[in-house]
Short mmCIF file of C-alpha atoms in Angstrom, two decimals:
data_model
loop_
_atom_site.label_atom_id
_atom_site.label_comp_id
_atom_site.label_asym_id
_atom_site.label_seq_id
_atom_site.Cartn_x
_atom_site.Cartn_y
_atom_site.Cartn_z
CA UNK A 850 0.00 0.00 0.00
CA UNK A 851 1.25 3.49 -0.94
CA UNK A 852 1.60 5.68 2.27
CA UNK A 853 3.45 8.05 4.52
CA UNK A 854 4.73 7.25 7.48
CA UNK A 855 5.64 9.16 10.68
CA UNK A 856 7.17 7.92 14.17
CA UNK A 857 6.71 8.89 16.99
CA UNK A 858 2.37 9.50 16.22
CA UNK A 859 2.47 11.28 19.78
CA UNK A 860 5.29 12.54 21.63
CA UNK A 861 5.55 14.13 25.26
CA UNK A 862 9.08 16.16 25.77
CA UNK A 863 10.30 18.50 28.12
CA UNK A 864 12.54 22.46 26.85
CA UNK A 865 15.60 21.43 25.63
CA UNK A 866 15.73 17.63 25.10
CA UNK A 867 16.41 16.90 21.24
CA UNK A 868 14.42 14.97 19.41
CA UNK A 869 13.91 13.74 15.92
CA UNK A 870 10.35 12.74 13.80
CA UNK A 871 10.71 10.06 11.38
CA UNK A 872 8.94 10.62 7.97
CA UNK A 873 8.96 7.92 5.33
CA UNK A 874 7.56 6.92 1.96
CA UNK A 875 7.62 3.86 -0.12
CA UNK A 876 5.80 5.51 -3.83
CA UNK A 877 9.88 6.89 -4.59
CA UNK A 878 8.80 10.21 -4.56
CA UNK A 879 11.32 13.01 -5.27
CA UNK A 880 9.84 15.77 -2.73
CA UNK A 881 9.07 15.93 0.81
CA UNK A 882 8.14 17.71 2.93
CA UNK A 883 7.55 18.51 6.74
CA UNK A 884 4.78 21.31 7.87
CA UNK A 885 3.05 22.01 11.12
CA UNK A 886 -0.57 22.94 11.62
CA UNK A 887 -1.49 25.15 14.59
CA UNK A 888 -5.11 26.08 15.14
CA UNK A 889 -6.12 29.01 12.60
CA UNK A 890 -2.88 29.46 10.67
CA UNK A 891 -3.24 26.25 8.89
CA UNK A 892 -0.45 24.20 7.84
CA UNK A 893 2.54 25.89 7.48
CA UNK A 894 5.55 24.80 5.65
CA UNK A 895 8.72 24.15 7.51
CA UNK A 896 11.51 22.41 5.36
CA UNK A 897 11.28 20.67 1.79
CA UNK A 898 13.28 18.44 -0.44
CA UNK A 899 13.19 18.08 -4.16
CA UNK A 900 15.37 14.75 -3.73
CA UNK A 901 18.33 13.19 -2.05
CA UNK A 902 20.56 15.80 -0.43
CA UNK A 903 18.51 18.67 -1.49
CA UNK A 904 16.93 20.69 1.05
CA UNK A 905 15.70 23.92 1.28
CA UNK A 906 13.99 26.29 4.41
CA UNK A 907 9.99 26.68 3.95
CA UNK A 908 8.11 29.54 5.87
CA UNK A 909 8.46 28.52 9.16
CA UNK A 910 12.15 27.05 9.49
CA UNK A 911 13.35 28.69 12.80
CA UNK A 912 14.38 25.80 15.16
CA UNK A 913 14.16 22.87 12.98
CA UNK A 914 16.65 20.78 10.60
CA UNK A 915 16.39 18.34 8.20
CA UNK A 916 18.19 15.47 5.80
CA UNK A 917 17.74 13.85 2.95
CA UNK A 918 20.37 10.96 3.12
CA UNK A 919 18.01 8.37 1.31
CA UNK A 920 15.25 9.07 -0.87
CA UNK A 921 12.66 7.39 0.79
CA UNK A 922 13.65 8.94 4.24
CA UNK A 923 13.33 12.98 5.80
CA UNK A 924 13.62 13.17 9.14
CA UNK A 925 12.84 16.30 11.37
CA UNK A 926 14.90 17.42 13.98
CA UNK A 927 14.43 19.21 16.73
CA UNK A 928 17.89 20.22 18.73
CA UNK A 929 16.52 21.96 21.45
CA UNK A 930 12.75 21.91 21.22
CA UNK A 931 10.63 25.16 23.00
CA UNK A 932 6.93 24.83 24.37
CA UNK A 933 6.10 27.25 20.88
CA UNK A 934 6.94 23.91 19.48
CA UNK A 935 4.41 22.19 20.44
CA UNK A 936 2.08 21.35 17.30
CA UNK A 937 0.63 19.31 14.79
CA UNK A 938 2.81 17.81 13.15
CA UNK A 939 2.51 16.22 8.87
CA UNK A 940 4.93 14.86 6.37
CA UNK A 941 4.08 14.72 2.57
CA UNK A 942 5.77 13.33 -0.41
CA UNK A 943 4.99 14.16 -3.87
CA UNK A 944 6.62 13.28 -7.28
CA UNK A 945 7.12 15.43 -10.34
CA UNK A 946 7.69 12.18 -12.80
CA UNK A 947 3.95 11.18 -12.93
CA UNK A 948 2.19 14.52 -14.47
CA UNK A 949 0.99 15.60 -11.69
CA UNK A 950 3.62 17.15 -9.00
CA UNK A 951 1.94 18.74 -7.12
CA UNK A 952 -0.58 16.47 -5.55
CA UNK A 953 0.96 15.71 -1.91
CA UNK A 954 0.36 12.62 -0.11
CA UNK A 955 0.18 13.20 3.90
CA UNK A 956 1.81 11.21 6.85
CA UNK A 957 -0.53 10.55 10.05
CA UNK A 958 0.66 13.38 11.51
CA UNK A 959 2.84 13.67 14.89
CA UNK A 960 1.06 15.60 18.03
CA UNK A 961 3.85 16.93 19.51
CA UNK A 962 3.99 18.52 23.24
CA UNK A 963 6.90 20.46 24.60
CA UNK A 964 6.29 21.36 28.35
CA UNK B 590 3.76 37.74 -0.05
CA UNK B 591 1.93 34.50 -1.99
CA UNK B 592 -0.81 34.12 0.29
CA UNK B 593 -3.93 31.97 0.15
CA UNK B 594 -7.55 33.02 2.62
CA UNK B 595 -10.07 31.34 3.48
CA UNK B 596 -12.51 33.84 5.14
CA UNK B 597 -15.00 31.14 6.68
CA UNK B 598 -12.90 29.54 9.91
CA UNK B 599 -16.41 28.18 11.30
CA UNK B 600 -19.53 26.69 9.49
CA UNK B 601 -22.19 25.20 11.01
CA UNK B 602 -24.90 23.15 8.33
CA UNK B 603 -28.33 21.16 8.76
CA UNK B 604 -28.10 18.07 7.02
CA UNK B 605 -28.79 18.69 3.24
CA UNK B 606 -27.98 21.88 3.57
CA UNK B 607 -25.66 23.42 0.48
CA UNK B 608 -22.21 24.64 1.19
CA UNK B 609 -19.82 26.84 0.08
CA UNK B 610 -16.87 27.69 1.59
CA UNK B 611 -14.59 30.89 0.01
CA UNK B 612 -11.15 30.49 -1.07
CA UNK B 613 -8.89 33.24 -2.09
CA UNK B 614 -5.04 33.57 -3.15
CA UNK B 615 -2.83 36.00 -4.21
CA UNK B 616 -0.81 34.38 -6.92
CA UNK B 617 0.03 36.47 -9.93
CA UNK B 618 1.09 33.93 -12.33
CA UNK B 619 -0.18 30.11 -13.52
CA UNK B 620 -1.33 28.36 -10.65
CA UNK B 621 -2.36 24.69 -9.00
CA UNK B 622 -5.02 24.44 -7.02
CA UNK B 623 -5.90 22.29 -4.40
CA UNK B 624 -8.88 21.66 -1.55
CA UNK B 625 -7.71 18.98 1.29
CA UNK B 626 -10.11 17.66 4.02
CA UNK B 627 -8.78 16.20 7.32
CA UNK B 628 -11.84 14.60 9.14
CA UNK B 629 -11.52 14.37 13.04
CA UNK B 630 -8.32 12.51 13.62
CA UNK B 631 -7.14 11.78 10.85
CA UNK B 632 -4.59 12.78 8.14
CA UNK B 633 -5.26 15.57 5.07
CA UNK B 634 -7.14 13.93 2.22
CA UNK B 635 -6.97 15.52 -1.18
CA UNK B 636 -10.67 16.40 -2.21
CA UNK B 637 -10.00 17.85 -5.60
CA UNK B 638 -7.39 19.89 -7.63
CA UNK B 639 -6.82 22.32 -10.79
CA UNK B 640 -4.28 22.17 -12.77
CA UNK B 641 -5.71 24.01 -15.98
CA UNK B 642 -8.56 23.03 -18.59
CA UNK B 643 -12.06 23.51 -17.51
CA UNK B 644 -12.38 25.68 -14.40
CA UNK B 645 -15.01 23.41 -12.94
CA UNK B 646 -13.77 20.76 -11.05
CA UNK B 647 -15.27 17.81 -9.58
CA UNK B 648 -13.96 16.17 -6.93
CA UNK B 649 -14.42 13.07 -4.31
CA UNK B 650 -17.60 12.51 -2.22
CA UNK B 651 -20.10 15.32 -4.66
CA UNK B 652 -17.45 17.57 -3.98
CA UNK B 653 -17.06 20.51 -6.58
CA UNK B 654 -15.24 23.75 -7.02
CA UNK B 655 -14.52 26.70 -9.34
CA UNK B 656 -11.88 28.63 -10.47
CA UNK B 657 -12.81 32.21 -11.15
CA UNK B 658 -9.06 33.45 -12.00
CA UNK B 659 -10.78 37.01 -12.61
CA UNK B 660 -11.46 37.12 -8.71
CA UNK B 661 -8.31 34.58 -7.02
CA UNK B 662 -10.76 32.31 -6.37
CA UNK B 663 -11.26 28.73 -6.29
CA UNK B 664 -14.32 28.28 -4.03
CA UNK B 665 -15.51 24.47 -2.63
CA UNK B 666 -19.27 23.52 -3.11
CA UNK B 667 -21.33 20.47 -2.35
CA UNK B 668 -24.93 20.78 -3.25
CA UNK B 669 -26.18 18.66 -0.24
CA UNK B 670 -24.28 17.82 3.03
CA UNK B 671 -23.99 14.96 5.06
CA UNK B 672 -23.23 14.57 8.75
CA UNK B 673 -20.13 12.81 7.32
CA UNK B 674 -18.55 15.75 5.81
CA UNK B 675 -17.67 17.09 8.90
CA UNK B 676 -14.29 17.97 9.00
CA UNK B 677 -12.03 20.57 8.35
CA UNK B 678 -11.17 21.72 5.33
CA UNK B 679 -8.00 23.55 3.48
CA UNK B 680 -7.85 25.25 0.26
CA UNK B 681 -3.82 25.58 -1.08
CA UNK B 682 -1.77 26.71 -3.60
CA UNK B 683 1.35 26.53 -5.44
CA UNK B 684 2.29 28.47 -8.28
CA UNK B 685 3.47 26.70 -11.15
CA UNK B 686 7.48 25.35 -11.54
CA UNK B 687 8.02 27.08 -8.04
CA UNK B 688 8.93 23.34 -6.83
CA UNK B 689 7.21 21.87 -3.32
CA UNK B 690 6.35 25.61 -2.39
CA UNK B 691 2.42 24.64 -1.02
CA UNK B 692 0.43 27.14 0.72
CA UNK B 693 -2.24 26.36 2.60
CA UNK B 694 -5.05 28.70 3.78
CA UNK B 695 -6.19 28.58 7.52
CA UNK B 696 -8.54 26.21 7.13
CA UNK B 697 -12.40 26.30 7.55
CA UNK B 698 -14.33 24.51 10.31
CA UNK B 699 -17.47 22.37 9.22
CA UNK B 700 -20.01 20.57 11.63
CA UNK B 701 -22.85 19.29 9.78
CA UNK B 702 -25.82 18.93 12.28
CA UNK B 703 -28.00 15.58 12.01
#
């Protein structure tokens, strides 16, 4: 089955303790990305990738990084998470090879607390 | 700034009610559309898209929605709603060859009443 996958699906952390979000997709898309949806702002794009070892900052980038080591993997990182960290979290992949690039398929999503 | 609205953030509908709910962006070039729905709990679903051709597009589940590029807009109708269709729903953008750049609106709240 063609999906998205995230790990942890809920996480409880305390200031300062770094942590990372697994995001992974088995339809070997080129793009990912990771965004975080907060009530009325939407979803809001953090990081991206257009494919292995290419990543680049979204709109909301500030205390999060990112790598692209394999295509199928993008991991979020959090080095020293803050409570204005705590969110909704998604992953999507997309692919530009099938005519349509656009069209993003969505993780689970990761509810994140930082207290 | 690119920016997409959407000006509803609360709807409440009777059961075979109609709905619309507004979508606005401020792209000047070609653009993709998109509508996503993310019922309670779950993950964002894509409900329709525009790419180009025929600025009526039909989507899953009687879903429908129109893009007016004279007014930036790319509004989401269903004729007749369903207790089911409750959920909360996101219109987004990208603009054309600008990569994985989606922008998503704030999202509007629907509760469809039995």
């Amino acid at each position: 089955e063609a999906q998205v996958t995230q790990n942890p699906r809920y996480l409880i952390t305390v200031t300062g303790k770094k942590l990372t979000v697994t995001c992974s997709q088995n339809m070997n898309h080129e793009y990912m990305s990771w965004y975080r949806q907060d009530p009325g702002l939407g979803l809001r794009q953090i990081y991206y990738s257009m494919n292995v070892e290419v990543t680049d900052k979204g709109d909301v980038p500030e205390g999060y990084k990112v790598s692209r080591k394999e295509k199928r993997n993008f991991p979020l990182i959090l080095e020293s998470p803050s409570p204005n960290q705590t969110s909704l979290y998604f992953c999507a992949s997309s692919s530009r090879t099938s005519g349509r690039p656009y069209e993003q398929y969505f993780g689970p999503g990761t509810r994140l607390t930082v207290t | 700034a690119q920016s997409v609205s959407q000006h509803n953030h609360h709807v409440i509908l009777s059961e075979a009610a109609s709905l619309e709910l507004g979508c606005n962006y401020s792209y000047g070039g070609t653009v993709n559309l998109f509508w996503y729905v993310q019922y309670p709990g779950q993950h964002l679903q894509l409900l329709l898209k525009y790419f180009s051709g025929d600025p009526l597009v039909k989507g899953i589940k009687g879903f429908e929605a129109e893009f007016i590029k004279s007014k930036f807009s790319f509004n989401l109708r269903k004729p007749s709603v369903q207790w089911s269709d409750t959920a909360e729903y996101f219109c987004a953008a990208t603009v054309y060859n600008a990569g994985n750049m989606l922008t998503f609106g704030g999202g509007t709240r629907l509760m469809v009443k039995p």
